[in-house]
């Protein structure tokens, strides 16, 4: 039986991250009762924080005792050294959470994953035969261990046992507002540009020739939040896996000069070989501290601002990566973001929040 809108309670898991923060904001704006589960309280407006350790079944059971969420949005993950450890930890976190909610009136669980569903995990990334782009949801799983697959299996088993509907949301390079996140290209590029401007050096594209020239897409965190809420509340949209990207495509050789112009720095594209940010930005902690003091920034620790390794991974790929949105369109989701606007809107918000100059 569907729960009336005015009694819907959302549990956002991983509420301090890029996707979770956007969900908390959107759900509270729409008038939901919002429970924000994370290790630390970020003081998000419109939500009641619940502190819990997702790796501990006991911690979750105690934290969620008596809570009555009707909809669950799972966006959390913990990176491990091997994919088997990723499977054990990340599938285990989802299993622990759903077990802790076995007596709650859960109607729907939305799980965020990503395009490594088609590309393979970090340790076997793009290493074998992959489907042609654009990626479609009906592609079979790769013959490789992948924590996304393990999470889906946990989700489906719990849905069958506990009687809720589900959705899986495969995003690509999510950009949005968060600090201290392990995968944050938007804030990372803003930090790179600020350092380049401070030192009066060029804003150098760090990635591969393939990424410089090929088509690519991305996912705005606000659009991802809209998509997850849509699937969780739209009759007929449940019990499916969906790609979720902005709806436009671009080439970095087109985008990079536009980002450079926004920041007022000189753009330099691919020239002969990748120039990773981990190398370009090595030893820049002191420069960032100077920038932070000069501009009165809220965060002087560069490691909490920039995730060089992740942006290097995204921009260093030697394959084209784009996802098809036809399945969502046919099911009724019409959301769209222009990626250039998603970047510049995000940069403006970070500047307003004094996270970058």
Short mmCIF file of C-alpha atoms in Angstrom, two decimals:
data_model
loop_
_atom_site.label_atom_id
_atom_site.label_comp_id
_atom_site.label_asym_id
_atom_site.label_seq_id
_atom_site.Cartn_x
_atom_site.Cartn_y
_atom_site.Cartn_z
CA UNK A 1 0.00 0.00 0.00
CA UNK A 2 1.43 3.37 -1.02
CA UNK A 3 2.16 5.80 1.80
CA UNK A 4 0.50 9.24 1.51
CA UNK A 5 2.95 11.99 0.58
CA UNK A 6 2.51 13.90 3.83
CA UNK A 7 3.65 10.88 5.87
CA UNK A 8 6.67 9.96 3.76
CA UNK A 9 9.93 9.71 5.68
CA UNK A 10 13.20 9.46 3.76
CA UNK A 11 16.33 7.88 5.18
CA UNK A 12 19.33 9.24 3.25
CA UNK A 13 22.36 7.01 3.80
CA UNK A 14 25.68 8.71 3.15
CA UNK A 15 24.05 12.08 3.74
CA UNK A 16 27.32 14.03 3.94
CA UNK A 17 28.47 13.03 0.45
CA UNK A 18 27.87 14.66 -2.92
CA UNK A 19 24.76 12.66 -3.79
CA UNK A 20 23.47 12.41 -0.23
CA UNK A 21 23.73 16.16 0.36
CA UNK A 22 21.73 16.85 -2.78
CA UNK A 23 19.07 14.35 -1.75
CA UNK A 24 18.71 15.86 1.72
CA UNK A 25 18.31 19.32 0.19
CA UNK A 26 15.77 18.25 -2.43
CA UNK A 27 13.70 16.03 -0.14
CA UNK A 28 13.47 18.68 2.58
CA UNK A 29 12.49 21.27 -0.04
CA UNK A 30 9.70 18.95 -1.17
CA UNK A 31 8.40 18.66 2.39
CA UNK A 32 9.53 15.15 3.28
CA UNK A 33 10.50 14.10 6.79
CA UNK A 34 14.22 13.51 6.31
CA UNK A 35 16.61 11.37 8.33
CA UNK A 36 20.26 11.99 7.41
CA UNK A 37 22.49 9.03 8.28
CA UNK A 38 26.26 9.57 8.33
CA UNK A 39 29.18 9.20 10.71
CA UNK A 40 29.38 12.94 11.33
CA UNK A 41 26.68 15.58 11.61
CA UNK A 42 27.07 18.18 8.87
CA UNK A 43 24.24 20.32 10.23
CA UNK A 44 22.14 19.96 7.10
CA UNK A 45 19.01 22.09 7.19
CA UNK A 46 15.71 20.25 7.00
CA UNK A 47 16.94 16.90 8.29
CA UNK A 48 17.44 15.08 11.58
CA UNK A 49 20.90 13.56 11.79
CA UNK A 50 21.46 9.92 12.76
CA UNK A 51 25.03 8.91 13.58
CA UNK A 52 25.90 5.31 12.77
CA UNK A 53 28.70 3.08 11.53
CA UNK A 54 27.44 1.27 8.43
CA UNK A 55 30.05 -1.45 8.84
CA UNK A 56 28.57 -2.40 12.23
CA UNK A 57 25.24 -4.24 12.32
CA UNK A 58 25.03 -3.45 16.05
CA UNK A 59 25.61 0.29 15.52
CA UNK A 60 22.90 0.42 12.86
CA UNK A 61 20.41 -1.60 14.85
CA UNK A 62 20.83 0.73 17.83
CA UNK A 63 20.77 3.93 15.75
CA UNK A 64 17.68 2.95 13.76
CA UNK A 65 15.67 1.36 16.56
CA UNK A 66 12.22 2.92 16.48
CA UNK A 67 12.81 4.83 13.22
CA UNK A 68 10.07 4.45 10.61
CA UNK A 69 11.41 5.41 7.18
CA UNK A 70 9.18 4.71 4.21
CA UNK A 71 11.84 5.37 1.56
CA UNK A 72 15.57 4.67 1.71
CA UNK A 73 18.20 6.35 -0.49
CA UNK A 74 21.57 4.60 -0.28
CA UNK A 75 24.55 6.64 -1.56
CA UNK A 76 27.37 5.56 0.77
CA UNK A 77 30.56 3.68 -0.08
CA UNK A 78 33.98 3.03 1.44
CA UNK A 79 36.92 2.50 -0.90
CA UNK A 80 39.08 -0.54 -0.10
CA UNK A 81 42.41 -1.82 -1.41
CA UNK A 82 41.00 -4.77 -3.38
CA UNK A 83 37.71 -5.45 -5.09
CA UNK A 84 37.02 -8.42 -2.83
CA UNK A 85 37.37 -6.06 0.14
CA UNK A 86 35.10 -3.57 -1.65
CA UNK A 87 32.53 -6.34 -2.02
CA UNK A 88 32.83 -7.45 1.59
CA UNK A 89 32.60 -3.93 3.02
CA UNK A 90 30.18 -2.16 0.66
CA UNK A 91 27.75 -5.01 0.11
CA UNK A 92 28.03 -5.66 3.83
CA UNK A 93 27.04 -2.07 4.67
CA UNK A 94 23.89 -2.33 2.55
CA UNK A 95 23.06 -5.72 4.06
CA UNK A 96 23.53 -4.36 7.58
CA UNK A 97 21.29 -1.38 6.89
CA UNK A 98 18.45 -3.37 5.37
CA UNK A 99 18.58 -5.90 8.20
CA UNK A 100 18.29 -3.05 10.70
CA UNK A 101 15.16 -1.86 8.86
CA UNK A 102 13.42 -5.23 8.64
CA UNK A 103 10.58 -4.06 10.92
CA UNK A 104 10.27 -0.56 9.45
CA UNK A 105 7.52 0.31 6.92
CA UNK A 106 9.99 0.60 4.04
CA UNK A 107 8.24 1.01 0.73
CA UNK A 108 11.17 1.62 -1.62
CA UNK A 109 14.98 1.44 -1.57
CA UNK A 110 16.95 3.44 -4.16
CA UNK A 111 20.60 2.42 -4.58
CA UNK A 112 23.19 4.65 -6.24
CA UNK A 113 25.95 2.86 -8.17
CA UNK A 114 27.79 3.98 -11.31
CA UNK A 115 29.12 3.26 -14.77
CA UNK A 116 31.80 0.93 -13.41
CA UNK A 117 28.89 -1.48 -13.75
CA UNK A 118 29.86 -1.51 -17.45
CA UNK A 119 33.56 -0.59 -17.15
CA UNK A 120 34.68 -2.87 -14.35
CA UNK A 121 36.05 -2.04 -10.88
CA UNK A 122 39.16 0.04 -10.21
CA UNK A 123 41.54 -2.94 -10.21
CA UNK A 124 40.17 -4.28 -13.52
CA UNK A 125 39.01 -0.98 -14.98
CA UNK A 126 38.31 -1.20 -18.73
CA UNK A 127 40.62 -4.24 -18.77
CA UNK A 128 38.40 -6.67 -20.63
CA UNK A 129 35.77 -6.65 -23.33
CA UNK A 130 33.11 -4.04 -22.61
CA UNK A 131 29.83 -3.15 -24.29
CA UNK A 132 29.75 -0.48 -26.98
CA UNK A 133 28.88 3.06 -26.00
CA UNK A 134 26.45 4.43 -25.22
CA UNK A 135 25.97 1.98 -22.36
CA UNK A 136 22.48 0.48 -22.03
CA UNK A 137 21.01 -0.97 -18.85
CA UNK A 138 20.23 -4.37 -20.38
CA UNK A 139 23.91 -5.18 -20.97
CA UNK A 140 24.95 -8.37 -19.13
CA UNK A 141 27.32 -8.13 -16.20
CA UNK A 142 31.04 -8.33 -16.94
CA UNK A 143 32.80 -11.54 -15.99
CA UNK A 144 34.65 -9.89 -13.12
CA UNK A 145 34.07 -9.31 -9.41
CA UNK A 146 32.36 -5.96 -8.84
CA UNK A 147 30.91 -4.56 -5.62
CA UNK A 148 28.10 -2.94 -7.60
CA UNK A 149 26.92 -6.41 -8.63
CA UNK A 150 27.16 -7.63 -5.04
CA UNK A 151 25.14 -4.64 -3.82
CA UNK A 152 22.43 -5.31 -6.39
CA UNK A 153 22.22 -8.92 -5.25
CA UNK A 154 21.86 -7.84 -1.62
CA UNK A 155 19.17 -5.33 -2.61
CA UNK A 156 17.14 -7.84 -4.60
CA UNK A 157 17.34 -10.50 -1.89
CA UNK A 158 16.14 -8.06 0.78
CA UNK A 159 13.38 -6.70 -1.47
CA UNK A 160 12.01 -10.21 -1.98
CA UNK A 161 12.18 -10.97 1.74
CA UNK A 162 10.93 -7.62 3.10
CA UNK A 163 8.42 -6.64 0.43
CA UNK A 164 9.75 -3.26 -0.75
CA UNK A 165 10.31 -2.06 -4.31
CA UNK A 166 13.75 -0.97 -5.47
CA UNK A 167 15.66 1.04 -8.05
CA UNK A 168 19.32 1.21 -9.06
CA UNK A 169 20.82 4.47 -10.35
CA UNK A 170 24.00 4.22 -12.44
CA UNK A 171 25.59 7.67 -12.45
CA UNK A 172 28.72 8.91 -14.22
CA UNK A 173 31.23 11.28 -12.58
CA UNK A 174 28.87 13.01 -10.17
CA UNK A 175 29.61 16.68 -9.54
CA UNK A 176 27.98 18.50 -6.67
CA UNK A 177 28.48 20.26 -3.38
CA UNK A 178 30.44 18.38 -0.72
CA UNK A 179 33.75 18.70 1.13
CA UNK A 180 36.15 15.91 2.09
CA UNK A 181 34.66 13.59 -0.52
CA UNK A 182 36.84 10.95 -2.15
CA UNK A 183 35.44 11.53 -5.64
CA UNK A 184 34.83 15.21 -6.28
CA UNK A 185 35.88 16.44 -9.72
CA UNK A 186 34.08 19.78 -9.42
CA UNK A 187 35.90 20.94 -6.28
CA UNK A 188 39.15 19.36 -7.49
CA UNK A 189 39.16 21.36 -10.73
CA UNK A 190 38.23 24.52 -8.85
CA UNK A 191 41.21 23.97 -6.53
CA UNK A 192 43.53 23.32 -9.48
CA UNK A 193 42.38 26.55 -11.13
CA UNK A 194 42.83 28.56 -7.92
CA UNK A 195 46.39 27.28 -7.53
CA UNK A 196 47.15 28.02 -11.19
CA UNK A 197 45.83 31.55 -10.79
CA UNK A 198 47.82 32.11 -7.60
CA UNK A 199 51.06 30.91 -9.20
CA UNK A 200 50.28 32.42 -12.62
CA UNK A 201 50.76 29.08 -14.37
CA UNK A 202 48.59 27.45 -17.07
CA UNK A 203 45.50 25.37 -16.30
CA UNK A 204 46.77 22.12 -17.86
CA UNK A 205 44.44 19.29 -18.86
CA UNK A 206 45.70 16.27 -16.91
CA UNK A 207 44.14 13.46 -18.91
CA UNK A 208 44.57 11.27 -21.97
CA UNK A 209 44.35 12.08 -25.66
CA UNK A 210 41.28 9.82 -25.85
CA UNK A 211 39.46 11.79 -23.17
CA UNK A 212 40.51 15.10 -24.72
CA UNK A 213 38.96 14.17 -28.07
CA UNK A 214 36.14 11.71 -27.28
CA UNK A 215 32.54 12.30 -26.29
CA UNK A 216 31.76 12.10 -22.60
CA UNK A 217 28.90 12.85 -20.20
CA UNK A 218 28.50 13.57 -16.50
CA UNK A 219 25.89 13.61 -13.72
CA UNK A 220 24.84 16.65 -11.72
CA UNK A 221 24.07 15.68 -8.11
CA UNK A 222 20.80 17.63 -8.13
CA UNK A 223 19.63 15.73 -11.21
CA UNK A 224 20.67 12.45 -9.58
CA UNK A 225 18.57 13.36 -6.54
CA UNK A 226 15.58 14.16 -8.77
CA UNK A 227 16.03 10.81 -10.53
CA UNK A 228 16.20 8.77 -7.34
CA UNK A 229 13.12 10.50 -5.90
CA UNK A 230 11.28 10.03 -9.19
CA UNK A 231 11.93 6.28 -9.28
CA UNK A 232 11.03 5.94 -5.59
CA UNK A 233 7.64 7.63 -5.99
CA UNK A 234 6.46 7.01 -9.56
CA UNK A 235 4.11 4.08 -10.14
CA UNK A 236 5.58 1.81 -12.77
CA UNK A 237 9.14 3.13 -12.44
CA UNK A 238 10.21 0.80 -9.63
CA UNK A 239 12.10 -2.50 -9.75
CA UNK A 240 14.42 -1.31 -12.50
CA UNK A 241 18.03 -0.22 -12.98
CA UNK A 242 18.56 3.11 -14.74
CA UNK A 243 21.45 5.10 -16.12
CA UNK A 244 21.40 8.71 -14.94
CA UNK A 245 23.46 11.35 -16.75
CA UNK A 246 22.78 14.99 -17.54
CA UNK A 247 21.44 14.36 -21.04
CA UNK A 248 24.08 16.27 -22.99
CA UNK A 249 27.48 15.16 -24.26
CA UNK A 250 30.67 17.16 -24.78
CA UNK A 251 34.37 16.83 -25.51
CA UNK A 252 36.97 18.04 -23.03
CA UNK A 253 38.74 19.91 -25.83
CA UNK A 254 35.54 22.01 -25.95
CA UNK A 255 34.88 22.19 -22.20
CA UNK A 256 38.40 22.84 -20.86
CA UNK A 257 38.84 26.33 -22.40
CA UNK A 258 35.41 27.32 -21.08
CA UNK A 259 36.30 26.29 -17.54
CA UNK A 260 39.61 28.12 -17.84
CA UNK A 261 37.83 31.27 -19.03
CA UNK A 262 35.47 31.08 -16.05
CA UNK A 263 38.43 31.06 -13.65
CA UNK A 264 40.50 33.57 -15.61
CA UNK A 265 43.43 31.23 -16.26
CA UNK A 266 45.24 30.09 -19.40
CA UNK A 267 43.94 26.81 -20.83
CA UNK A 268 46.44 24.21 -22.07
CA UNK A 269 45.08 21.00 -23.56
CA UNK A 270 46.51 17.58 -24.24
CA UNK A 271 50.07 17.80 -25.51
CA UNK A 272 51.80 14.50 -26.20
CA UNK A 273 51.07 12.63 -22.98
CA UNK A 274 48.85 12.82 -19.88
CA UNK A 275 50.02 15.19 -17.13
CA UNK A 276 48.27 13.87 -14.03
CA UNK A 277 47.16 16.22 -11.29
CA UNK A 278 48.90 14.05 -8.70
CA UNK A 279 52.14 15.15 -10.39
CA UNK A 280 51.13 18.71 -11.33
CA UNK A 281 49.78 19.50 -7.87
CA UNK A 282 52.34 17.60 -5.78
CA UNK A 283 53.59 19.73 -2.89
CA UNK A 284 50.91 22.42 -3.31
CA UNK A 285 49.63 22.16 0.28
CA UNK A 286 51.53 25.28 1.30
CA UNK A 287 50.27 27.21 -1.70
CA UNK A 288 46.71 26.28 -0.77
CA UNK A 289 47.29 27.36 2.83
CA UNK A 290 48.45 30.74 1.50
CA UNK A 291 45.40 31.01 -0.76
CA UNK A 292 43.15 30.07 2.15
CA UNK A 293 44.63 32.72 4.42
CA UNK A 294 44.62 35.42 1.73
CA UNK A 295 40.96 34.87 0.84
CA UNK A 296 39.61 33.81 4.23
CA UNK A 297 38.59 30.36 3.04
CA UNK A 298 36.73 27.91 5.24
CA UNK A 299 39.07 24.95 4.60
CA UNK A 300 42.87 25.25 4.62
CA UNK A 301 43.51 21.51 4.27
CA UNK A 302 44.01 20.79 0.55
CA UNK A 303 43.44 17.06 1.07
CA UNK A 304 39.85 17.80 2.07
CA UNK A 305 39.31 19.93 -1.03
CA UNK A 306 40.96 18.06 -3.90
CA UNK A 307 40.86 14.38 -4.87
CA UNK A 308 43.59 14.45 -7.53
CA UNK A 309 43.68 10.67 -7.93
CA UNK A 310 40.01 10.38 -8.82
CA UNK A 311 40.02 13.19 -11.38
CA UNK A 312 43.19 11.69 -12.88
CA UNK A 313 41.37 8.38 -13.18
CA UNK A 314 38.34 9.89 -14.87
CA UNK A 315 40.29 12.09 -17.27
CA UNK A 316 43.04 9.55 -17.92
CA UNK A 317 40.85 6.83 -19.41
CA UNK A 318 41.68 5.57 -22.90
CA UNK A 319 38.07 4.79 -23.75
CA UNK A 320 34.96 6.76 -24.62
CA UNK A 321 32.34 6.69 -21.86
CA UNK A 322 28.75 7.79 -22.46
CA UNK A 323 25.47 6.35 -21.18
CA UNK A 324 22.07 6.09 -22.82
CA UNK A 325 19.11 7.72 -21.06
CA UNK A 326 16.38 6.20 -23.24
CA UNK A 327 15.05 3.85 -20.58
CA UNK A 328 14.40 6.69 -18.14
CA UNK A 329 12.87 8.87 -20.86
CA UNK A 330 10.44 6.16 -21.88
CA UNK A 331 9.49 5.62 -18.22
CA UNK A 332 8.69 9.33 -17.88
CA UNK A 333 11.78 11.03 -16.45
CA UNK A 334 12.47 14.25 -18.37
CA UNK A 335 15.15 15.87 -16.19
CA UNK A 336 18.11 17.49 -17.94
CA UNK A 337 21.18 19.54 -16.99
CA UNK A 338 23.61 21.35 -19.29
CA UNK A 339 26.97 20.18 -17.97
CA UNK A 340 28.78 23.49 -18.48
CA UNK A 341 26.09 25.19 -16.39
CA UNK A 342 26.33 22.45 -13.77
CA UNK A 343 30.05 23.19 -13.44
CA UNK A 344 29.77 26.97 -13.28
CA UNK A 345 26.80 26.93 -10.91
CA UNK A 346 28.79 24.60 -8.63
CA UNK A 347 31.90 26.79 -8.80
CA UNK A 348 29.81 29.84 -7.87
CA UNK A 349 28.35 28.02 -4.88
CA UNK A 350 31.78 26.90 -3.69
CA UNK A 351 33.01 30.48 -3.93
CA UNK A 352 29.98 31.74 -2.02
CA UNK A 353 30.67 29.17 0.69
CA UNK A 354 34.32 30.32 0.84
CA UNK A 355 35.68 26.94 -0.15
CA UNK A 356 37.49 28.37 -3.18
CA UNK A 357 38.41 32.01 -3.95
#
